[in-house]
GROMACS .gro file of C-alpha atoms in nm:
model
  232
    1UNK     CA    1  -4.934  -5.293  -4.008
    2UNK     CA    2  -4.758  -5.630  -4.023
    3UNK     CA    3  -5.043  -5.759  -4.237
    4UNK     CA    4  -5.018  -5.459  -4.467
    5UNK     CA    5  -4.653  -5.523  -4.559
    6UNK     CA    6  -4.471  -5.815  -4.717
    7UNK     CA    7  -4.100  -5.887  -4.748
    8UNK     CA    8  -3.812  -6.055  -4.571
    9UNK     CA    9  -3.638  -5.728  -4.482
   10UNK     CA   10  -3.667  -5.353  -4.521
   11UNK     CA   11  -3.489  -5.354  -4.856
   12UNK     CA   12  -3.740  -5.576  -5.035
   13UNK     CA   13  -4.053  -5.486  -4.838
   14UNK     CA   14  -4.360  -5.365  -5.026
   15UNK     CA   15  -4.717  -5.278  -4.945
   16UNK     CA   16  -4.977  -5.551  -4.919
   17UNK     CA   17  -5.328  -5.405  -4.948
   18UNK     CA   18  -5.571  -5.611  -4.738
   19UNK     CA   19  -5.946  -5.601  -4.699
   20UNK     CA   20  -6.081  -5.482  -4.367
   21UNK     CA   21  -6.256  -5.813  -4.300
   22UNK     CA   22  -5.927  -5.998  -4.350
   23UNK     CA   23  -5.748  -5.762  -4.111
   24UNK     CA   24  -6.009  -5.841  -3.847
   25UNK     CA   25  -5.951  -6.215  -3.890
   26UNK     CA   26  -5.572  -6.189  -3.903
   27UNK     CA   27  -5.543  -5.974  -3.591
   28UNK     CA   28  -5.807  -6.166  -3.398
   29UNK     CA   29  -5.943  -5.833  -3.272
   30UNK     CA   30  -6.295  -5.701  -3.295
   31UNK     CA   31  -6.407  -5.511  -3.604
   32UNK     CA   32  -6.461  -5.200  -3.392
   33UNK     CA   33  -6.102  -5.208  -3.262
   34UNK     CA   34  -5.955  -5.256  -3.608
   35UNK     CA   35  -6.164  -4.971  -3.749
   36UNK     CA   36  -6.053  -4.747  -3.462
   37UNK     CA   37  -5.686  -4.813  -3.542
   38UNK     CA   38  -5.734  -4.760  -3.914
   39UNK     CA   39  -5.927  -4.437  -3.856
   40UNK     CA   40  -5.655  -4.309  -3.623
   41UNK     CA   41  -5.382  -4.364  -3.884
   42UNK     CA   42  -5.579  -4.234  -4.182
   43UNK     CA   43  -5.694  -3.918  -4.003
   44UNK     CA   44  -5.626  -3.581  -4.171
   45UNK     CA   45  -5.272  -3.464  -4.106
   46UNK     CA   46  -5.148  -3.818  -4.047
   47UNK     CA   47  -5.241  -4.005  -4.365
   48UNK     CA   48  -5.044  -4.322  -4.291
   49UNK     CA   49  -5.323  -4.545  -4.421
   50UNK     CA   50  -5.557  -4.526  -4.719
   51UNK     CA   51  -5.830  -4.477  -4.814
   52UNK     CA   52  -5.843  -4.129  -4.667
   53UNK     CA   53  -6.160  -3.983  -4.516
   54UNK     CA   54  -6.441  -3.942  -4.587
   55UNK     CA   55  -6.432  -4.278  -4.768
   56UNK     CA   56  -6.633  -4.518  -4.549
   57UNK     CA   57  -6.480  -4.841  -4.425
   58UNK     CA   58  -6.666  -5.153  -4.530
   59UNK     CA   59  -6.563  -5.518  -4.490
   60UNK     CA   60  -6.450  -5.531  -4.853
   61UNK     CA   61  -6.257  -5.202  -4.834
   62UNK     CA   62  -5.887  -5.249  -4.906
   63UNK     CA   63  -5.667  -5.090  -4.641
   64UNK     CA   64  -5.324  -4.989  -4.768
   65UNK     CA   65  -5.013  -4.806  -4.650
   66UNK     CA   66  -5.017  -4.465  -4.813
   67UNK     CA   67  -4.657  -4.481  -4.935
   68UNK     CA   68  -4.383  -4.746  -4.926
   69UNK     CA   69  -4.134  -4.492  -4.796
   70UNK     CA   70  -4.307  -4.530  -4.457
   71UNK     CA   71  -4.173  -4.886  -4.434
   72UNK     CA   72  -3.815  -4.758  -4.443
   73UNK     CA   73  -3.856  -4.428  -4.265
   74UNK     CA   74  -4.085  -4.532  -3.980
   75UNK     CA   75  -3.871  -4.721  -3.729
   76UNK     CA   76  -4.162  -4.897  -3.560
   77UNK     CA   77  -4.296  -5.028  -3.888
   78UNK     CA   78  -3.951  -5.153  -3.986
   79UNK     CA   79  -3.932  -5.345  -3.659
   80UNK     CA   80  -4.279  -5.491  -3.709
   81UNK     CA   81  -4.180  -5.603  -4.057
   82UNK     CA   82  -3.876  -5.786  -3.923
   83UNK     CA   83  -4.090  -5.954  -3.657
   84UNK     CA   84  -4.338  -6.061  -3.923
   85UNK     CA   85  -4.056  -6.209  -4.129
   86UNK     CA   86  -3.927  -6.413  -3.829
   87UNK     CA   87  -4.274  -6.538  -3.746
   88UNK     CA   88  -4.338  -6.625  -4.110
   89UNK     CA   89  -4.013  -6.824  -4.122
   90UNK     CA   90  -4.113  -7.019  -3.809
   91UNK     CA   91  -4.455  -7.089  -3.956
   92UNK     CA   92  -4.306  -7.213  -4.282
   93UNK     CA   93  -4.071  -7.448  -4.093
   94UNK     CA   94  -4.364  -7.585  -3.897
   95UNK     CA   95  -4.574  -7.625  -4.212
   96UNK     CA   96  -4.293  -7.805  -4.393
   97UNK     CA   97  -4.236  -8.047  -4.104
   98UNK     CA   98  -4.610  -8.117  -4.082
   99UNK     CA   99  -4.628  -8.182  -4.456
  100UNK     CA  100  -4.339  -8.431  -4.438
  101UNK     CA  101  -4.505  -8.615  -4.151
  102UNK     CA  102  -4.832  -8.623  -4.340
  103UNK     CA  103  -4.655  -8.771  -4.641
  104UNK     CA  104  -4.493  -9.037  -4.423
  105UNK     CA  105  -4.141  -8.912  -4.479
  106UNK     CA  106  -4.101  -8.719  -4.153
  107UNK     CA  107  -4.145  -8.771  -3.781
  108UNK     CA  108  -4.288  -8.565  -3.501
  109UNK     CA  109  -4.084  -8.269  -3.387
  110UNK     CA  110  -3.824  -8.336  -3.120
  111UNK     CA  111  -3.547  -8.168  -2.929
  112UNK     CA  112  -3.446  -7.810  -2.992
  113UNK     CA  113  -3.674  -7.757  -3.293
  114UNK     CA  114  -3.979  -7.863  -3.092
  115UNK     CA  115  -3.876  -7.641  -2.802
  116UNK     CA  116  -3.818  -7.344  -3.032
  117UNK     CA  117  -4.145  -7.377  -3.222
  118UNK     CA  118  -4.347  -7.440  -2.907
  119UNK     CA  119  -4.197  -7.131  -2.744
  120UNK     CA  120  -4.256  -6.929  -3.060
  121UNK     CA  121  -4.622  -7.024  -3.077
  122UNK     CA  122  -4.682  -6.950  -2.709
  123UNK     CA  123  -4.513  -6.611  -2.741
  124UNK     CA  124  -4.650  -6.504  -3.080
  125UNK     CA  125  -5.007  -6.626  -3.020
  126UNK     CA  126  -5.088  -6.613  -3.391
  127UNK     CA  127  -5.394  -6.789  -3.528
  128UNK     CA  128  -5.479  -6.992  -3.835
  129UNK     CA  129  -5.603  -6.690  -4.031
  130UNK     CA  130  -5.261  -6.531  -4.003
  131UNK     CA  131  -5.079  -6.860  -4.065
  132UNK     CA  132  -5.283  -6.920  -4.381
  133UNK     CA  133  -5.076  -6.651  -4.550
  134UNK     CA  134  -4.765  -6.870  -4.529
  135UNK     CA  135  -4.881  -7.235  -4.530
  136UNK     CA  136  -5.160  -7.412  -4.714
  137UNK     CA  137  -5.287  -7.610  -4.412
  138UNK     CA  138  -5.236  -7.396  -4.101
  139UNK     CA  139  -5.475  -7.597  -3.881
  140UNK     CA  140  -5.297  -7.921  -3.967
  141UNK     CA  141  -4.961  -7.757  -3.894
  142UNK     CA  142  -5.070  -7.640  -3.550
  143UNK     CA  143  -5.226  -7.981  -3.480
  144UNK     CA  144  -4.892  -8.140  -3.574
  145UNK     CA  145  -4.716  -7.915  -3.324
  146UNK     CA  146  -4.968  -8.011  -3.054
  147UNK     CA  147  -4.910  -8.381  -3.129
  148UNK     CA  148  -4.535  -8.333  -3.100
  149UNK     CA  149  -4.572  -8.155  -2.766
  150UNK     CA  150  -4.804  -8.427  -2.635
  151UNK     CA  151  -4.565  -8.701  -2.749
  152UNK     CA  152  -4.282  -8.532  -2.558
  153UNK     CA  153  -4.500  -8.502  -2.247
  154UNK     CA  154  -4.595  -8.871  -2.270
  155UNK     CA  155  -4.230  -8.966  -2.300
  156UNK     CA  156  -4.135  -8.750  -2.004
  157UNK     CA  157  -4.420  -8.903  -1.802
  158UNK     CA  158  -4.310  -9.256  -1.886
  159UNK     CA  159  -3.951  -9.167  -1.799
  160UNK     CA  160  -4.055  -9.012  -1.468
  161UNK     CA  161  -4.272  -9.315  -1.385
  162UNK     CA  162  -3.991  -9.557  -1.468
  163UNK     CA  163  -3.749  -9.354  -1.256
  164UNK     CA  164  -3.993  -9.350  -0.965
  165UNK     CA  165  -4.044  -9.725  -0.991
  166UNK     CA  166  -3.668  -9.779  -0.999
  167UNK     CA  167  -3.628  -9.562  -0.689
  168UNK     CA  168  -3.901  -9.755  -0.510
  169UNK     CA  169  -3.743 -10.087  -0.608
  170UNK     CA  170  -3.407  -9.963  -0.483
  171UNK     CA  171  -3.562  -9.859  -0.152
  172UNK     CA  172  -3.728 -10.201  -0.118
  173UNK     CA  173  -3.397 -10.376  -0.193
  174UNK     CA  174  -3.207 -10.163   0.056
  175UNK     CA  175  -3.479 -10.220   0.316
  176UNK     CA  176  -3.455 -10.594   0.261
  177UNK     CA  177  -3.076 -10.581   0.282
  178UNK     CA  178  -3.100 -10.371   0.598
  179UNK     CA  179  -3.349 -10.613   0.749
  180UNK     CA  180  -3.130 -10.910   0.664
  181UNK     CA  181  -2.827 -10.734   0.810
  182UNK     CA  182  -3.025 -10.663   1.126
  183UNK     CA  183  -3.127 -11.029   1.154
  184UNK     CA  184  -2.774 -11.148   1.090
  185UNK     CA  185  -2.641 -10.897   1.339
  186UNK     CA  186  -2.896 -11.023   1.591
  187UNK     CA  187  -2.799 -11.383   1.527
  188UNK     CA  188  -2.432 -11.296   1.556
  189UNK     CA  189  -2.492 -11.105   1.875
  190UNK     CA  190  -2.693 -11.391   2.021
  191UNK     CA  191  -2.418 -11.635   1.927
  192UNK     CA  192  -2.156 -11.417   2.094
  193UNK     CA  193  -2.372 -11.385   2.404
  194UNK     CA  194  -2.428 -11.762   2.419
  195UNK     CA  195  -2.055 -11.823   2.369
  196UNK     CA  196  -1.974 -11.581   2.650
  197UNK     CA  197  -2.221 -11.753   2.876
  198UNK     CA  198  -2.072 -12.091   2.787
  199UNK     CA  199  -1.726 -11.966   2.868
  200UNK     CA  200  -1.848 -11.829   3.200
  201UNK     CA  201  -2.009 -12.162   3.287
  202UNK     CA  202  -1.694 -12.347   3.184
  203UNK     CA  203  -1.480 -12.123   3.405
  204UNK     CA  204  -1.723 -12.168   3.692
  205UNK     CA  205  -1.717 -12.545   3.651
  206UNK     CA  206  -1.337 -12.544   3.645
  207UNK     CA  207  -1.331 -12.330   3.960
  208UNK     CA  208  -1.574 -12.568   4.132
  209UNK     CA  209  -1.369 -12.870   4.031
  210UNK     CA  210  -1.055 -12.699   4.157
  211UNK     CA  211  -1.217 -12.625   4.490
  212UNK     CA  212  -1.343 -12.981   4.510
  213UNK     CA  213  -0.998 -13.120   4.431
  214UNK     CA  214  -0.844 -12.890   4.690
  215UNK     CA  215  -1.096 -13.002   4.951
  216UNK     CA  216  -1.037 -13.369   4.869
  217UNK     CA  217  -0.661 -13.315   4.892
  218UNK     CA  218  -0.698 -13.147   5.231
  219UNK     CA  219  -0.919 -13.433   5.356
  220UNK     CA  220  -0.670 -13.692   5.238
  221UNK     CA  221  -0.387 -13.508   5.411
  222UNK     CA  222  -0.586 -13.490   5.732
  223UNK     CA  223  -0.659 -13.863   5.717
  224UNK     CA  224  -0.294 -13.933   5.660
  225UNK     CA  225  -0.188 -13.718   5.956
  226UNK     CA  226  -0.443 -13.891   6.178
  227UNK     CA  227  -0.311 -14.232   6.081
  228UNK     CA  228   0.044 -14.129   6.162
  229UNK     CA  229  -0.061 -13.996   6.497
  230UNK     CA  230  -0.219 -14.331   6.592
  231UNK     CA  231   0.090 -14.519   6.496
  232UNK     CA  232   0.300 -14.308   6.727
   0.00000   0.00000   0.00000
């Protein structure tokens, strides 16, 4: 039904008769499924689509909405028309950007526009046969979108790699700094320990010298006392 209407909104929408073979290509469905849908909506008592039975459906048969009033009175069809208009607008934007890049006056898609068009394509899942209704080179337009997505992925990969390398370099630097600090701390600790030992030895030597001096003084006093005793 989206293929069978054309217009930017309900007010200016009109019928767009389309051959059965083209409907099969545009929808991407099998011929049997498309025929089943058409038959269901052209059945007696419903008559939404023409040609009415018993006209056979061939690949070159034009399928058409029976009356344009359906576009405005049938809520579902109105909604489908609006969705078609939004998708067509996205396709035209993509086609225009691809054409500028091809002419050398535009760059690959970036930022929000790339995100929007990538999300649109993934959600809409519309093929080149449909897109050919709105751009002259649909395959080139989709290839341009793929190139833009790949360029963004390559940039993100390079950025992630650079960040990882920076983190690794930082870890190596901090490890080296930590190792140096450990060595310096060890040297400082050893120096303090050696200084403490030196002080202990110095105190011990002083104590020994004091004891020696005390003993010599006592011996001298004893000798003196002995000499005095002999004189008496």
